[in-house]
N, CA, C and O of each residue as an XYZ file, in Angstrom:
404
protein
N       0.839     -1.176      0.000
C       0.000      0.000      0.000
C       0.884      1.238      0.000
O       1.850      1.321      0.758
N       0.558      2.171     -0.829
C       1.391      3.362     -0.948
C       1.044      4.440      0.074
O       1.841      5.354      0.285
N      -0.113      4.361      0.707
C      -0.486      5.395      1.667
C      -0.278      4.972      3.121
O      -0.804      5.610      4.033
N       0.475      3.916      3.338
C       0.725      3.439      4.699
C       1.627      4.424      5.440
O       2.680      4.814      4.936
N       1.211      4.813      6.620
C       2.014      5.730      7.425
C       3.047      4.940      8.219
O       2.784      3.829      8.677
N       4.201      5.521      8.370
C       5.262      4.882      9.145
C       5.683      5.806     10.279
O       5.636      7.031     10.164
N       6.087      5.193     11.355
C       6.578      5.966     12.501
C       7.964      6.513     12.188
O       8.761      5.866     11.509
N       8.239      7.702     12.687
C       9.569      8.280     12.546
C      10.464      7.676     13.613
O      10.108      7.661     14.792
N      11.614      7.185     13.209
C      12.549      6.534     14.128
C      13.864      7.296     14.083
O      14.383      7.606     13.011
N      14.393      7.590     15.261
C      15.694      8.245     15.366
C      16.640      7.263     16.030
O      16.420      6.866     17.174
N      17.687      6.869     15.327
C      18.675      5.949     15.887
C      19.847      6.770     16.414
O      20.498      7.488     15.655
N      20.112      6.663     17.709
C      21.199      7.451     18.294
C      22.145      6.600     19.120
O      23.155      7.123     19.588
N      21.880      5.334     19.323
C      22.798      4.445     20.011
C      22.736      4.536     21.522
O      22.238      5.511     22.086
N      23.247      3.508     22.159
C      23.182      3.402     23.617
C      24.082      4.417     24.321
O      23.786      4.834     25.441
N      25.174      4.816     23.676
C      26.119      5.734     24.323
C      25.508      7.098     24.616
O      25.829      7.716     25.631
N      24.644      7.562     23.752
C      24.094      8.906     23.910
C      22.617      8.905     24.274
O      21.978      9.957     24.241
N      22.070      7.767     24.615
C      20.631      7.707     24.893
C      20.241      8.587     26.078
O      19.201      9.244     26.036
N      21.050      8.611     27.127
C      20.738      9.445     28.285
C      20.778     10.922     27.952
O      19.898     11.679     28.361
N      21.796     11.336     27.211
C      21.929     12.736     26.818
C      20.782     13.127     25.890
O      20.191     14.196     26.042
N      20.470     12.259     24.929
C      19.385     12.559     23.994
C      18.055     12.684     24.734
O      17.292     13.620     24.493
N      17.779     11.750     25.626
C      16.517     11.792     26.371
C      16.423     13.056     27.218
O      15.368     13.688     27.276
N      17.530     13.431     27.879
C      17.526     14.640     28.698
C      17.271     15.878     27.846
O      16.456     16.727     28.205
N      17.969     15.978     26.721
C      17.798     17.152     25.859
C      16.390     17.209     25.275
O      15.831     18.294     25.114
N      15.812     16.049     24.958
C      14.437     16.022     24.463
C      13.474     16.469     25.560
O      12.572     17.269     25.309
N      13.664     15.951     26.783
C      12.822     16.379     27.910
C      12.956     17.883     28.154
O      11.966     18.561     28.429
N      14.174     18.398     28.052
C      14.413     19.823     28.254
C      13.723     20.652     27.171
O      13.116     21.682     27.465
N      13.815     20.202     25.925
C      13.161     20.921     24.827
C      11.643     20.922     24.998
O      10.992     21.942     24.772
N      11.087     19.790     25.394
C       9.637     19.706     25.603
C       9.220     20.604     26.765
O       8.178     21.256     26.704
N      10.032     20.639     27.825
C       9.715     21.503     28.969
C       9.736     22.975     28.558
O       8.892     23.754     29.001
N      10.696     23.359     27.715
C      10.715     24.738     27.209
C       9.455     25.025     26.403
O       8.830     26.071     26.578
N       9.083     24.113     25.531
C       7.911     24.308     24.673
C       6.628     24.425     25.495
O       5.768     25.259     25.211
N       6.515     23.579     26.515
C       5.295     23.563     27.336
C       5.346     24.558     28.497
O       4.381     24.675     29.252
N       6.459     25.271     28.646
C       6.655     26.219     29.754
C       6.567     25.505     31.107
O       5.963     26.021     32.048
N       7.168     24.326     31.198
C       7.171     23.543     32.443
C       8.600     23.286     32.913
O       8.874     22.263     33.540
N       9.505     24.210     32.613
C      10.908     24.029     32.980
C      11.094     23.952     34.492
O      11.906     23.162     34.972
N      10.355     24.758     35.245
C      10.475     24.733     36.707
C      10.103     23.354     37.254
O      10.756     22.856     38.171
N       9.067     22.741     36.701
C       8.662     21.408     37.153
C       9.725     20.369     36.807
O       9.987     19.465     37.601
N      10.343     20.492     35.618
C      11.401     19.557     35.234
C      12.576     19.659     36.200
O      13.086     18.639     36.664
N      13.010     20.889     36.508
C      14.135     21.071     37.431
C      13.794     20.580     38.834
O      14.644     19.999     39.508
N      12.558     20.808     39.283
C      12.149     20.321     40.606
C      12.169     18.796     40.636
O      12.577     18.201     41.633
N      11.735     18.167     39.563
C      11.770     16.705     39.490
C      13.191     16.173     39.499
O      13.473     15.167     40.149
N      14.093     16.843     38.780
C      15.498     16.435     38.789
C      16.100     16.585     40.182
O      16.873     15.733     40.620
N      15.749     17.660     40.878
C      16.237     17.871     42.245
C      15.737     16.761     43.162
O      16.502     16.232     43.968
N      14.450     16.403     43.046
C      13.899     15.314     43.874
C      14.616     14.002     43.584
O      14.937     13.252     44.506
N      14.869     13.721     42.303
C      15.581     12.494     41.950
C      16.977     12.476     42.556
O      17.421     11.447     43.067
N      17.668     13.604     42.502
C      19.008     13.690     43.076
C      18.975     13.456     44.583
O      19.825     12.745     45.119
N      18.001     14.049     45.265
C      17.890     13.869     46.713
C      17.599     12.410     47.065
O      18.138     11.896     48.045
N      16.750     11.735     46.275
C      16.462     10.322     46.528
C      17.714      9.474     46.358
O      17.958      8.558     47.143
N      18.506      9.775     45.338
C      19.744      9.026     45.106
C      20.719      9.260     46.251
O      21.331      8.313     46.743
N      20.871     10.513     46.681
C      21.788     10.819     47.781
C      21.344     10.168     49.082
O      22.181      9.732     49.872
N      20.033     10.097     49.315
C      19.535      9.473     50.541
C      19.826      7.977     50.583
O      19.928      7.400     51.665
N      19.960      7.345     49.422
C      20.241      5.904     49.370
C      21.727      5.589     49.482
O      22.099      4.427     49.640
N      22.582      6.606     49.401
C      24.024      6.380     49.452
C      24.446      5.961     50.852
O      23.936      6.494     51.838
N      25.375      5.009     50.953
C      25.879      4.630     52.272
C      26.742      5.754     52.838
O      27.274      6.570     52.085
N      26.882      5.797     54.162
C      27.746      6.828     54.749
C      29.191      6.607     54.306
O      29.586      5.475     54.028
N      29.977      7.673     54.238
C      31.365      7.517     53.809
C      32.158      6.689     54.815
O      31.917      6.744     56.021
N      33.099      5.929     54.291
C      33.958      5.109     55.153
C      34.911      6.021     55.914
O      35.366      7.029     55.372
N      35.222      5.679     57.171
C      36.172      6.506     57.927
C      37.553      6.448     57.280
O      37.973      5.407     56.774
N      38.243      7.570     57.304
C      39.580      7.649     56.737
C      40.576      7.136     57.765
O      40.574      7.598     58.906
N      41.433      6.183     57.382
C      42.427      5.702     58.349
C      43.390      6.831     58.708
O      43.825      7.588     57.840
N      43.710      6.935     59.974
C      44.617      7.985     60.421
C      45.847      7.347     61.061
O      45.790      6.222     61.558
N      46.952      8.076     61.042
C      48.160      7.554     61.694
C      47.904      7.329     63.189
O      47.068      8.001     63.793
N      48.618      6.398     63.760
C      48.443      6.070     65.176
C      48.706      7.292     66.044
O      49.662      8.036     65.826
N      47.842      7.483     67.027
C      48.029      8.554     67.988
C      47.414      9.885     67.585
O      47.442     10.828     68.376
N      46.858      9.997     66.382
C      46.221     11.257     65.996
C      44.717     11.081     66.011
O      44.189      9.998     65.760
N      44.052     12.169     66.312
C      42.592     12.128     66.368
C      42.037     12.892     65.169
O      42.540     13.954     64.802
N      40.993     12.330     64.571
C      40.355     13.003     63.438
C      38.854     13.026     63.650
O      38.288     12.200     64.366
N      38.231     13.991     63.009
C      36.769     14.032     63.007
C      36.297     13.546     61.650
O      36.909     13.838     60.623
N      35.192     12.795     61.661
C      34.622     12.339     60.402
C      33.706     13.417     59.856
O      32.894     13.984     60.587
N      33.837     13.693     58.582
C      32.934     14.634     57.915
C      31.942     13.826     57.106
O      32.309     12.853     56.448
N      30.709     14.224     57.156
C      29.683     13.470     56.431
C      29.653     13.820     54.960
O      29.036     13.096     54.178
N      30.295     14.904     54.552
C      30.255     15.300     53.158
C      29.003     16.067     52.801
O      28.790     16.397     51.634
N      28.176     16.355     53.781
C      26.939     17.088     53.514
C      27.045     18.488     54.095
O      27.804     18.730     55.033
N      26.286     19.392     53.535
C      26.267     20.754     54.031
C      25.469     20.799     55.321
O      24.848     19.813     55.718
N      25.492     21.950     55.969
C      24.802     22.099     57.245
C      23.320     21.792     57.133
O      22.704     21.374     58.114
N      22.737     21.989     55.964
C      21.311     21.720     55.800
C      21.023     20.229     55.745
O      19.864     19.823     55.834
N      22.059     19.402     55.598
C      21.852     17.965     55.523
C      21.774     17.449     54.099
O      21.625     16.244     53.896
N      21.869     18.318     53.113
C      21.800     17.912     51.721
C      22.958     18.536     50.957
O      23.431     19.621     51.298
N      23.403     17.845     49.933
C      24.459     18.371     49.091
C      23.925     19.356     48.067
O      24.708     20.086     47.459
N      22.639     19.398     47.860
C      22.074     20.267     46.833
C      22.298     19.682     45.462
O      22.512     18.478     45.322
N      22.250     20.515     44.463
C      22.385     20.013     43.113
C      23.815     20.078     42.610
O      24.069     19.730     41.457
N      24.755     20.510     43.432
C      26.149     20.547     43.027
C      26.770     19.165     43.112
O      26.251     18.277     43.788
N      27.875     18.997     42.425
C      28.592     17.731     42.473
C      29.297     17.597     43.815
O      29.478     18.584     44.528
N      29.691     16.382     44.155
C      30.422     16.156     45.396
C      31.679     17.014     45.378
O      32.363     17.099     44.358
N      31.978     17.638     46.486
C      33.152     18.492     46.557
C      32.865     19.925     46.153
O      33.791     20.704     45.928
N      31.580     20.285     46.059
C      31.232     21.670     45.765
C      31.299     22.045     44.302
O      31.583     23.198     43.976
N      31.045     21.101     43.409
C      31.057     21.391     41.982
C      29.882     22.268     41.587
O      29.120     22.713     42.446
N      29.730     22.517     40.296
C      28.659     23.404     39.845
C      27.290     22.785     40.076
O      27.140     21.564     40.085
N      26.306     23.632     40.259
C      24.946     23.165     40.447
C      24.343     22.692     39.139
O      24.961     22.814     38.081
N      23.146     22.155     39.212
C      22.462     21.597     38.055
C      22.246     22.648     36.973
O      22.530     22.399     35.801
N      21.750     23.810     37.352
C      21.485     24.850     36.361
C      22.788     25.321     35.729
O      22.838     25.549     34.520
N      23.852     25.473     36.535
C      25.149     25.884     35.991
C      25.684     24.838     35.024
O      26.278     25.186     34.004
N      25.479     23.559     35.333
C      25.933     22.496     34.441
C      25.155     22.521     33.130
O      25.722     22.278     32.064
N      23.863     22.815     33.207
C      23.059     22.913     31.986
C      23.565     24.074     31.132
O      23.708     23.932     29.918
N      23.840     25.227     31.761
C      24.371     26.375     31.021
C      25.734     26.049     30.420
O      26.024     26.457     29.296
N      26.570     25.323     31.150
C      27.906     24.987     30.667
C      27.847     24.118     29.421
O      28.764     24.148     28.601
N      26.781     23.346     29.271
C      26.628     22.493     28.100
C      25.898     23.205     26.964
O      25.517     22.575     25.977
N      25.705     24.510     27.101
C      25.111     25.287     26.028
C      23.603     25.220     25.964
O      23.020     25.549     24.931
N      22.956     24.804     27.032
C      21.501     24.706     27.037
C      20.921     25.937     27.707
O      21.509     26.471     28.648
N      19.780     26.385     27.234
C      19.118     27.540     27.815
C      18.147     27.096     28.884
O      17.420     26.118     28.706
N      18.132     27.817     30.004
C      17.176     27.533     31.084
C      16.286     28.731     31.256
O      15.400     28.724     32.111
């Protein structure tokens, strides 16, 4: 049949599937004016992942010295959207990759 409709398929491979899906979600959020909801959902996902992380292992210290263990979390109890060690936040990372927020 010559009038059969076919689905549009985009092949992008397993290596870039996460990046492609994120950029598609971001583009749709811009179009629908739901960017704030997308960022809030990403923040919730990050907090859930951080809550499941085991506590950091104690650092071995030389004999006779005393050390305090740091939890790696800020005073609020959350790392926020920055990377471990105080890296850029989620919005800054999006801007760094050339995406508009």
